[in-house]
Amino acid sequence: MEKALVKVLKSALTQLQQARDMPGSLVVDGTLIPTWNWQSLGIINFSCKHKCAGFNHQIICTLDGKFLAITDPVRGARYDVYAYRFHQLEIFLDEYALAYKGYIGSGLLIPTKRKALVR
């Protein structure tokens, strides 16, 4: 099974390297893949944000939604920016890659945060 995955994903790495050289932007985002055996590792895999246990995967795609890469799992109790740095995705992404506010400090393009409302 693992050999088949390596064979299939080998072309994805080539596509990712080619996509980086093309004009335009790439999108990176994290997703939590839930696991049902949450008691085996306890709180290590528990994501308070999602209120379930699981593993964080970083996904890279083009703006039109073409899937390019997915990272190995990181324990669910970690933020997306931690997983981004852990997998050294800055090697594949340039300063024009898009991400959301969870990637502040990563050097990626992120939306502007609105100012806190004064009450």
mmCIF file of C-alpha atoms in Angstrom:
data_model
loop_
_atom_site.group_PDB
_atom_site.id
_atom_site.type_symbol
_atom_site.label_atom_id
_atom_site.label_comp_id
_atom_site.label_asym_id
_atom_site.label_seq_id
_atom_site.Cartn_x
_atom_site.Cartn_y
_atom_site.Cartn_z
ATOM 1 C CA MET A 1 0.000 0.000 0.000
ATOM 2 C CA GLU A 2 2.754 2.449 0.952
ATOM 3 C CA LYS A 3 4.655 1.836 -2.299
ATOM 4 C CA ALA A 4 1.501 2.591 -4.293
ATOM 5 C CA LEU A 5 0.993 5.866 -2.409
ATOM 6 C CA VAL A 6 4.603 6.907 -3.008
ATOM 7 C CA LYS A 7 4.206 6.195 -6.715
ATOM 8 C CA VAL A 8 0.996 8.238 -6.958
ATOM 9 C CA LEU A 9 2.223 11.147 -4.838
ATOM 10 C CA LYS A 10 5.594 11.388 -6.598
ATOM 11 C CA SER A 11 3.895 13.167 -9.504
ATOM 12 C CA ALA A 12 2.201 15.542 -7.054
ATOM 13 C CA LEU A 13 5.604 16.766 -5.848
ATOM 14 C CA THR A 14 6.619 17.483 -9.433
ATOM 15 C CA GLN A 15 3.324 19.333 -9.966
ATOM 16 C CA LEU A 16 3.920 21.376 -6.807
ATOM 17 C CA GLN A 17 7.389 22.414 -7.957
ATOM 18 C CA GLN A 18 6.034 23.337 -11.411
ATOM 19 C CA ALA A 19 3.100 25.251 -9.898
ATOM 20 C CA ARG A 20 5.474 27.313 -7.779
ATOM 21 C CA ASP A 21 7.210 28.533 -10.925
ATOM 22 C CA MET A 22 3.941 29.486 -12.646
ATOM 23 C CA PRO A 23 2.518 33.001 -12.248
ATOM 24 C CA GLY A 24 -0.293 33.230 -9.728
ATOM 25 C CA SER A 25 -0.836 32.171 -6.167
ATOM 26 C CA LEU A 26 -1.135 28.969 -4.198
ATOM 27 C CA VAL A 27 -3.364 28.450 -1.175
ATOM 28 C CA VAL A 28 -2.311 26.662 2.009
ATOM 29 C CA ASP A 29 -4.740 25.615 4.724
ATOM 30 C CA GLY A 30 -4.893 23.120 7.540
ATOM 31 C CA THR A 31 -7.600 20.598 8.228
ATOM 32 C CA LEU A 32 -8.240 18.283 11.142
ATOM 33 C CA ILE A 33 -8.858 14.643 10.274
ATOM 34 C CA PRO A 34 -10.848 13.213 13.215
ATOM 35 C CA THR A 35 -9.871 9.948 14.860
ATOM 36 C CA TRP A 36 -12.226 7.853 16.912
ATOM 37 C CA ASN A 37 -9.665 6.236 19.196
ATOM 38 C CA TRP A 38 -9.157 9.408 21.203
ATOM 39 C CA GLN A 39 -8.475 7.653 24.506
ATOM 40 C CA SER A 40 -5.294 5.943 23.291
ATOM 41 C CA LEU A 41 -3.198 9.112 23.368
ATOM 42 C CA GLY A 42 -5.436 11.264 25.522
ATOM 43 C CA ILE A 43 -5.189 15.021 25.281
ATOM 44 C CA ILE A 44 -2.171 14.964 22.922
ATOM 45 C CA ASN A 45 -4.428 14.586 19.866
ATOM 46 C CA PHE A 46 -7.362 16.635 21.175
ATOM 47 C CA SER A 47 -8.120 19.887 19.340
ATOM 48 C CA CYS A 48 -9.988 22.333 21.576
ATOM 49 C CA LYS A 49 -10.961 24.402 18.527
ATOM 50 C CA HIS A 50 -12.736 21.448 16.884
ATOM 51 C CA LYS A 51 -13.641 19.719 20.172
ATOM 52 C CA CYS A 52 -12.469 16.332 18.903
ATOM 53 C CA ALA A 53 -9.303 14.275 18.633
ATOM 54 C CA GLY A 54 -7.489 14.043 15.338
ATOM 55 C CA PHE A 55 -4.497 14.931 13.216
ATOM 56 C CA ASN A 56 -3.709 18.197 11.420
ATOM 57 C CA HIS A 57 -2.783 18.020 7.733
ATOM 58 C CA GLN A 58 -1.636 21.009 5.673
ATOM 59 C CA ILE A 59 -3.085 21.111 2.159
ATOM 60 C CA ILE A 60 -1.680 23.111 -0.750
ATOM 61 C CA CYS A 61 -3.790 23.829 -3.838
ATOM 62 C CA THR A 62 -4.101 26.326 -6.679
ATOM 63 C CA LEU A 63 -6.687 29.114 -6.680
ATOM 64 C CA ASP A 64 -8.920 27.073 -8.983
ATOM 65 C CA GLY A 65 -8.901 24.195 -6.462
ATOM 66 C CA LYS A 66 -6.382 21.823 -8.053
ATOM 67 C CA PHE A 67 -4.930 19.705 -5.257
ATOM 68 C CA LEU A 68 -1.117 19.756 -5.169
ATOM 69 C CA ALA A 69 0.058 18.367 -1.831
ATOM 70 C CA ILE A 70 -0.906 17.159 1.621
ATOM 71 C CA THR A 71 1.518 16.843 4.513
ATOM 72 C CA ASP A 72 2.084 14.054 6.972
ATOM 73 C CA PRO A 73 -0.080 14.290 10.100
ATOM 74 C CA VAL A 74 0.704 16.509 13.064
ATOM 75 C CA ARG A 75 -1.069 15.958 16.369
ATOM 76 C CA GLY A 76 -4.386 17.786 16.546
ATOM 77 C CA ALA A 77 -3.463 19.888 19.560
ATOM 78 C CA ARG A 78 -1.190 22.048 17.348
ATOM 79 C CA TYR A 79 -1.990 25.239 15.456
ATOM 80 C CA ASP A 80 -1.826 25.409 11.661
ATOM 81 C CA VAL A 81 1.183 27.739 11.716
ATOM 82 C CA TYR A 82 3.065 25.180 13.835
ATOM 83 C CA ALA A 83 2.342 22.452 11.270
ATOM 84 C CA TYR A 84 3.358 24.842 8.462
ATOM 85 C CA ARG A 85 6.744 25.452 10.096
ATOM 86 C CA PHE A 86 7.178 21.832 11.193
ATOM 87 C CA HIS A 87 6.875 20.633 7.582
ATOM 88 C CA GLN A 88 9.021 23.531 6.282
ATOM 89 C CA LEU A 89 6.426 24.454 3.664
ATOM 90 C CA GLU A 90 8.146 27.786 3.077
ATOM 91 C CA ILE A 91 10.513 25.826 0.806
ATOM 92 C CA PHE A 92 7.623 25.198 -1.599
ATOM 93 C CA LEU A 93 5.654 28.415 -1.140
ATOM 94 C CA ASP A 94 6.722 31.941 -1.973
ATOM 95 C CA GLU A 95 5.527 35.254 -0.530
ATOM 96 C CA TYR A 96 2.498 35.242 -2.862
ATOM 97 C CA ALA A 97 0.888 32.159 -1.310
ATOM 98 C CA LEU A 98 -2.441 32.800 0.407
ATOM 99 C CA ALA A 99 -3.450 31.655 3.880
ATOM 100 C CA TYR A 100 -5.951 32.678 6.545
ATOM 101 C CA LYS A 101 -5.393 34.518 9.837
ATOM 102 C CA GLY A 102 -4.054 31.415 11.594
ATOM 103 C CA TYR A 103 -0.777 31.817 9.689
ATOM 104 C CA ILE A 104 0.212 35.243 11.075
ATOM 105 C CA GLY A 105 3.996 35.512 11.231
ATOM 106 C CA SER A 106 4.579 32.895 8.544
ATOM 107 C CA GLY A 107 5.346 35.368 5.746
ATOM 108 C CA LEU A 108 2.287 34.348 3.700
ATOM 109 C CA LEU A 109 -0.404 36.719 2.429
ATOM 110 C CA ILE A 110 -3.206 36.770 4.980
ATOM 111 C CA PRO A 111 -6.415 38.826 5.270
ATOM 112 C CA THR A 112 -6.307 42.049 7.237
ATOM 113 C CA LYS A 113 -7.617 41.727 10.748
ATOM 114 C CA ARG A 114 -10.292 44.237 11.608
ATOM 115 C CA LYS A 115 -9.704 46.441 14.606
ATOM 116 C CA ALA A 116 -11.319 45.441 17.861
ATOM 117 C CA LEU A 117 -14.614 47.186 18.509
ATOM 118 C CA VAL A 118 -14.540 49.681 21.338
ATOM 119 C CA ARG A 119 -17.517 49.222 23.635
#
